[in-house]
mmCIF file with all atom_site columns, C-alpha atoms in Angstrom:
data_model
loop_
_atom_site.group_PDB
_atom_site.id
_atom_site.type_symbol
_atom_site.label_atom_id
_atom_site.label_alt_id
_atom_site.label_comp_id
_atom_site.label_asym_id
_atom_site.label_entity_id
_atom_site.label_seq_id
_atom_site.pdbx_PDB_ins_code
_atom_site.Cartn_x
_atom_site.Cartn_y
_atom_site.Cartn_z
_atom_site.occupancy
_atom_site.B_iso_or_equiv
_atom_site.pdbx_formal_charge
_atom_site.auth_seq_id
_atom_site.auth_comp_id
_atom_site.auth_asym_id
_atom_site.auth_atom_id
_atom_site.pdbx_PDB_model_num
ATOM 1  C CA . MET A 1 1  ? -27.788 -9.787  -17.199 1.00 0.00 ? 259 MET A CA 1
ATOM 2  C CA . THR A 1 2  ? -26.971 -13.304 -18.335 1.00 0.00 ? 260 THR A CA 1
ATOM 3  C CA . THR A 1 3  ? -27.377 -16.344 -16.133 1.00 0.00 ? 261 THR A CA 1
ATOM 4  C CA . ILE A 1 4  ? -23.621 -16.861 -15.833 1.00 0.00 ? 262 ILE A CA 1
ATOM 5  C CA . PHE A 1 5  ? -23.090 -13.319 -14.537 1.00 0.00 ? 263 PHE A CA 1
ATOM 6  C CA . GLU A 1 6  ? -25.957 -13.778 -12.087 1.00 0.00 ? 264 GLU A CA 1
ATOM 7  C CA . ALA A 1 7  ? -24.284 -16.962 -10.815 1.00 0.00 ? 265 ALA A CA 1
ATOM 8  C CA . ILE A 1 8  ? -20.950 -15.191 -10.415 1.00 0.00 ? 266 ILE A CA 1
ATOM 9  C CA . GLY A 1 9  ? -22.760 -12.405 -8.551  1.00 0.00 ? 267 GLY A CA 1
ATOM 10 C CA . ILE A 1 10 ? -24.215 -14.941 -6.125  1.00 0.00 ? 268 ILE A CA 1
ATOM 11 C CA . LEU A 1 11 ? -20.793 -16.497 -5.556  1.00 0.00 ? 269 LEU A CA 1
ATOM 12 C CA . ARG A 1 12 ? -19.392 -13.016 -4.895  1.00 0.00 ? 270 ARG A CA 1
ATOM 13 C CA . LYS A 1 13 ? -22.195 -12.195 -2.458  1.00 0.00 ? 271 LYS A CA 1
ATOM 14 C CA . VAL A 1 14 ? -21.550 -15.356 -0.429  1.00 0.00 ? 272 VAL A CA 1
ATOM 15 C CA . PHE A 1 15 ? -17.781 -14.763 -0.474  1.00 0.00 ? 273 PHE A CA 1
ATOM 16 C CA . ASP A 1 16 ? -18.218 -11.158 0.689   1.00 0.00 ? 274 ASP A CA 1
ATOM 17 C CA . LYS A 1 17 ? -20.527 -12.240 3.520   1.00 0.00 ? 275 LYS A CA 1
ATOM 18 C CA . PHE A 1 18 ? -17.690 -14.206 5.130   1.00 0.00 ? 276 PHE A CA 1
ATOM 19 C CA . ALA A 1 19 ? -14.536 -12.410 3.958   1.00 0.00 ? 277 ALA A CA 1
ATOM 20 C CA . GLY A 1 20 ? -12.982 -9.744  6.137   1.00 0.00 ? 278 GLY A CA 1
ATOM 21 C CA . LYS A 1 21 ? -14.347 -10.792 9.498   1.00 0.00 ? 279 LYS A CA 1
ATOM 22 C CA . GLU A 1 22 ? -10.760 -11.377 10.627  1.00 0.00 ? 280 GLU A CA 1
ATOM 23 C CA . GLY A 1 23 ? -8.837  -9.094  8.325   1.00 0.00 ? 281 GLY A CA 1
ATOM 24 C CA . ASP A 1 24 ? -8.774  -8.293  4.623   1.00 0.00 ? 282 ASP A CA 1
ATOM 25 C CA . ALA A 1 25 ? -12.266 -8.034  3.116   1.00 0.00 ? 283 ALA A CA 1
ATOM 26 C CA . LYS A 1 26 ? -10.889 -9.425  -0.159  1.00 0.00 ? 284 LYS A CA 1
ATOM 27 C CA . THR A 1 27 ? -9.797  -12.777 1.292   1.00 0.00 ? 285 THR A CA 1
ATOM 28 C CA . LEU A 1 28 ? -10.996 -15.663 3.449   1.00 0.00 ? 286 LEU A CA 1
ATOM 29 C CA . THR A 1 29 ? -8.969  -16.872 6.393   1.00 0.00 ? 287 THR A CA 1
ATOM 30 C CA . LYS A 1 30 ? -9.144  -20.523 7.381   1.00 0.00 ? 288 LYS A CA 1
ATOM 31 C CA . LYS A 1 31 ? -11.704 -19.684 10.069  1.00 0.00 ? 289 LYS A CA 1
ATOM 32 C CA . GLU A 1 32 ? -13.839 -17.653 7.655   1.00 0.00 ? 290 GLU A CA 1
ATOM 33 C CA . LEU A 1 33 ? -13.716 -20.433 5.058   1.00 0.00 ? 291 LEU A CA 1
ATOM 34 C CA . THR A 1 34 ? -14.713 -22.990 7.700   1.00 0.00 ? 292 THR A CA 1
ATOM 35 C CA . GLU A 1 35 ? -17.731 -20.853 8.635   1.00 0.00 ? 293 GLU A CA 1
ATOM 36 C CA . LEU A 1 36 ? -18.679 -20.474 4.953   1.00 0.00 ? 294 LEU A CA 1
ATOM 37 C CA . LEU A 1 37 ? -18.465 -24.238 4.368   1.00 0.00 ? 295 LEU A CA 1
ATOM 38 C CA . LYS A 1 38 ? -20.555 -25.000 7.452   1.00 0.00 ? 296 LYS A CA 1
ATOM 39 C CA . GLU A 1 39 ? -23.285 -22.495 6.609   1.00 0.00 ? 297 GLU A CA 1
ATOM 40 C CA . GLN A 1 40 ? -23.411 -22.863 2.842   1.00 0.00 ? 298 GLN A CA 1
ATOM 41 C CA . LEU A 1 41 ? -22.511 -26.530 2.323   1.00 0.00 ? 299 LEU A CA 1
ATOM 42 C CA . GLY A 1 42 ? -23.574 -28.085 5.604   1.00 0.00 ? 300 GLY A CA 1
ATOM 43 C CA . GLY A 1 43 ? -20.115 -28.965 6.828   1.00 0.00 ? 301 GLY A CA 1
ATOM 44 C CA . ALA A 1 44 ? -16.376 -28.607 6.744   1.00 0.00 ? 302 ALA A CA 1
ATOM 45 C CA . PRO A 1 45 ? -13.561 -31.132 7.171   1.00 0.00 ? 303 PRO A CA 1
ATOM 46 C CA . PRO A 1 46 ? -14.188 -32.664 10.597  1.00 0.00 ? 304 PRO A CA 1
ATOM 47 C CA . LYS A 1 47 ? -10.546 -32.782 11.718  1.00 0.00 ? 305 LYS A CA 1
ATOM 48 C CA . GLN A 1 48 ? -8.215  -29.797 11.905  1.00 0.00 ? 306 GLN A CA 1
ATOM 49 C CA . ALA A 1 49 ? -5.530  -31.632 9.910   1.00 0.00 ? 307 ALA A CA 1
ATOM 50 C CA . GLU A 1 50 ? -8.050  -32.268 7.132   1.00 0.00 ? 308 GLU A CA 1
ATOM 51 C CA . MET A 1 51 ? -9.111  -28.611 7.124   1.00 0.00 ? 309 MET A CA 1
ATOM 52 C CA . ASP A 1 52 ? -5.466  -27.541 6.997   1.00 0.00 ? 310 ASP A CA 1
ATOM 53 C CA . LYS A 1 53 ? -4.859  -29.805 3.985   1.00 0.00 ? 311 LYS A CA 1
ATOM 54 C CA . PHE A 1 54 ? -8.060  -28.607 2.271   1.00 0.00 ? 312 PHE A CA 1
ATOM 55 C CA . PHE A 1 55 ? -7.175  -24.952 2.880   1.00 0.00 ? 313 PHE A CA 1
ATOM 56 C CA . LYS A 1 56 ? -3.647  -25.438 1.578   1.00 0.00 ? 314 LYS A CA 1
ATOM 57 C CA . MET A 1 57 ? -5.074  -27.036 -1.571  1.00 0.00 ? 315 MET A CA 1
ATOM 58 C CA . LEU A 1 58 ? -7.319  -23.997 -2.152  1.00 0.00 ? 316 LEU A CA 1
ATOM 59 C CA . ASP A 1 59 ? -4.622  -21.442 -1.357  1.00 0.00 ? 317 ASP A CA 1
ATOM 60 C CA . ASP A 1 60 ? -3.055  -21.789 -4.792  1.00 0.00 ? 318 ASP A CA 1
ATOM 61 C CA . ASP A 1 61 ? -0.610  -18.905 -4.402  1.00 0.00 ? 319 ASP A CA 1
ATOM 62 C CA . GLY A 1 62 ? 0.437   -19.901 -0.862  1.00 0.00 ? 320 GLY A CA 1
ATOM 63 C CA . ASP A 1 63 ? -0.272  -16.525 0.728   1.00 0.00 ? 321 ASP A CA 1
ATOM 64 C CA . GLY A 1 64 ? -2.164  -17.993 3.697   1.00 0.00 ? 322 GLY A CA 1
ATOM 65 C CA . VAL A 1 65 ? -5.633  -16.816 2.624   1.00 0.00 ? 323 VAL A CA 1
ATOM 66 C CA . VAL A 1 66 ? -8.176  -17.761 -0.041  1.00 0.00 ? 324 VAL A CA 1
ATOM 67 C CA . ASN A 1 67 ? -9.018  -15.019 -2.519  1.00 0.00 ? 325 ASN A CA 1
ATOM 68 C CA . PHE A 1 68 ? -12.145 -14.862 -4.677  1.00 0.00 ? 326 PHE A CA 1
ATOM 69 C CA . ASN A 1 69 ? -10.510 -16.584 -7.651  1.00 0.00 ? 327 ASN A CA 1
ATOM 70 C CA . GLU A 1 70 ? -9.348  -19.484 -5.469  1.00 0.00 ? 328 GLU A CA 1
ATOM 71 C CA . TYR A 1 71 ? -12.846 -19.726 -3.947  1.00 0.00 ? 329 TYR A CA 1
ATOM 72 C CA . VAL A 1 72 ? -14.450 -19.835 -7.415  1.00 0.00 ? 330 VAL A CA 1
ATOM 73 C CA . VAL A 1 73 ? -12.182 -22.761 -8.317  1.00 0.00 ? 331 VAL A CA 1
ATOM 74 C CA . LEU A 1 74 ? -13.555 -24.613 -5.258  1.00 0.00 ? 332 LEU A CA 1
ATOM 75 C CA . CYS A 1 75 ? -17.114 -23.947 -6.409  1.00 0.00 ? 333 CYS A CA 1
ATOM 76 C CA . ALA A 1 76 ? -16.414 -24.920 -10.023 1.00 0.00 ? 334 ALA A CA 1
ATOM 77 C CA . LYS A 1 77 ? -14.567 -28.126 -9.165  1.00 0.00 ? 335 LYS A CA 1
ATOM 78 C CA . ASN A 1 78 ? -17.399 -29.263 -6.926  1.00 0.00 ? 336 ASN A CA 1
ATOM 79 C CA . ALA A 1 79 ? -20.370 -28.158 -8.997  1.00 0.00 ? 337 ALA A CA 1
ATOM 80 C CA . ASN A 1 80 ? -21.124 -31.710 -10.112 1.00 0.00 ? 338 ASN A CA 1
ATOM 81 C CA . LYS A 1 81 ? -20.042 -33.704 -7.082  1.00 0.00 ? 339 LYS A CA 1
ATOM 82 C CA . ASP A 1 82 ? -20.250 -33.738 -3.319  1.00 0.00 ? 340 ASP A CA 1
ATOM 83 C CA . LEU A 1 83 ? -17.278 -32.542 -1.313  1.00 0.00 ? 341 LEU A CA 1
ATOM 84 C CA . THR A 1 84 ? -15.499 -35.572 0.119   1.00 0.00 ? 342 THR A CA 1
ATOM 85 C CA . PHE A 1 85 ? -15.485 -34.269 3.678   1.00 0.00 ? 343 PHE A CA 1
ATOM 86 C CA . LEU A 1 86 ? -19.273 -33.796 3.915   1.00 0.00 ? 344 LEU A CA 1
#
């Protein structure tokens, strides 16, 4: 397996660890995403309004949850920089 597929596998494993605790195992709710950010990145937006804005930015299709593709965009966009809310 190539390094890129190993990396994608790790992203999938982390996503799956948090997805589905509140519903669909193929998506992250706002609460699940907050838990993922706290555990994996050391923090989440400190204020609810900031988390709401951040979540809305990630929820590209506006369905109220973050799917794996939307989560991967978060990871890719922030691969070379710190998240502003940390």
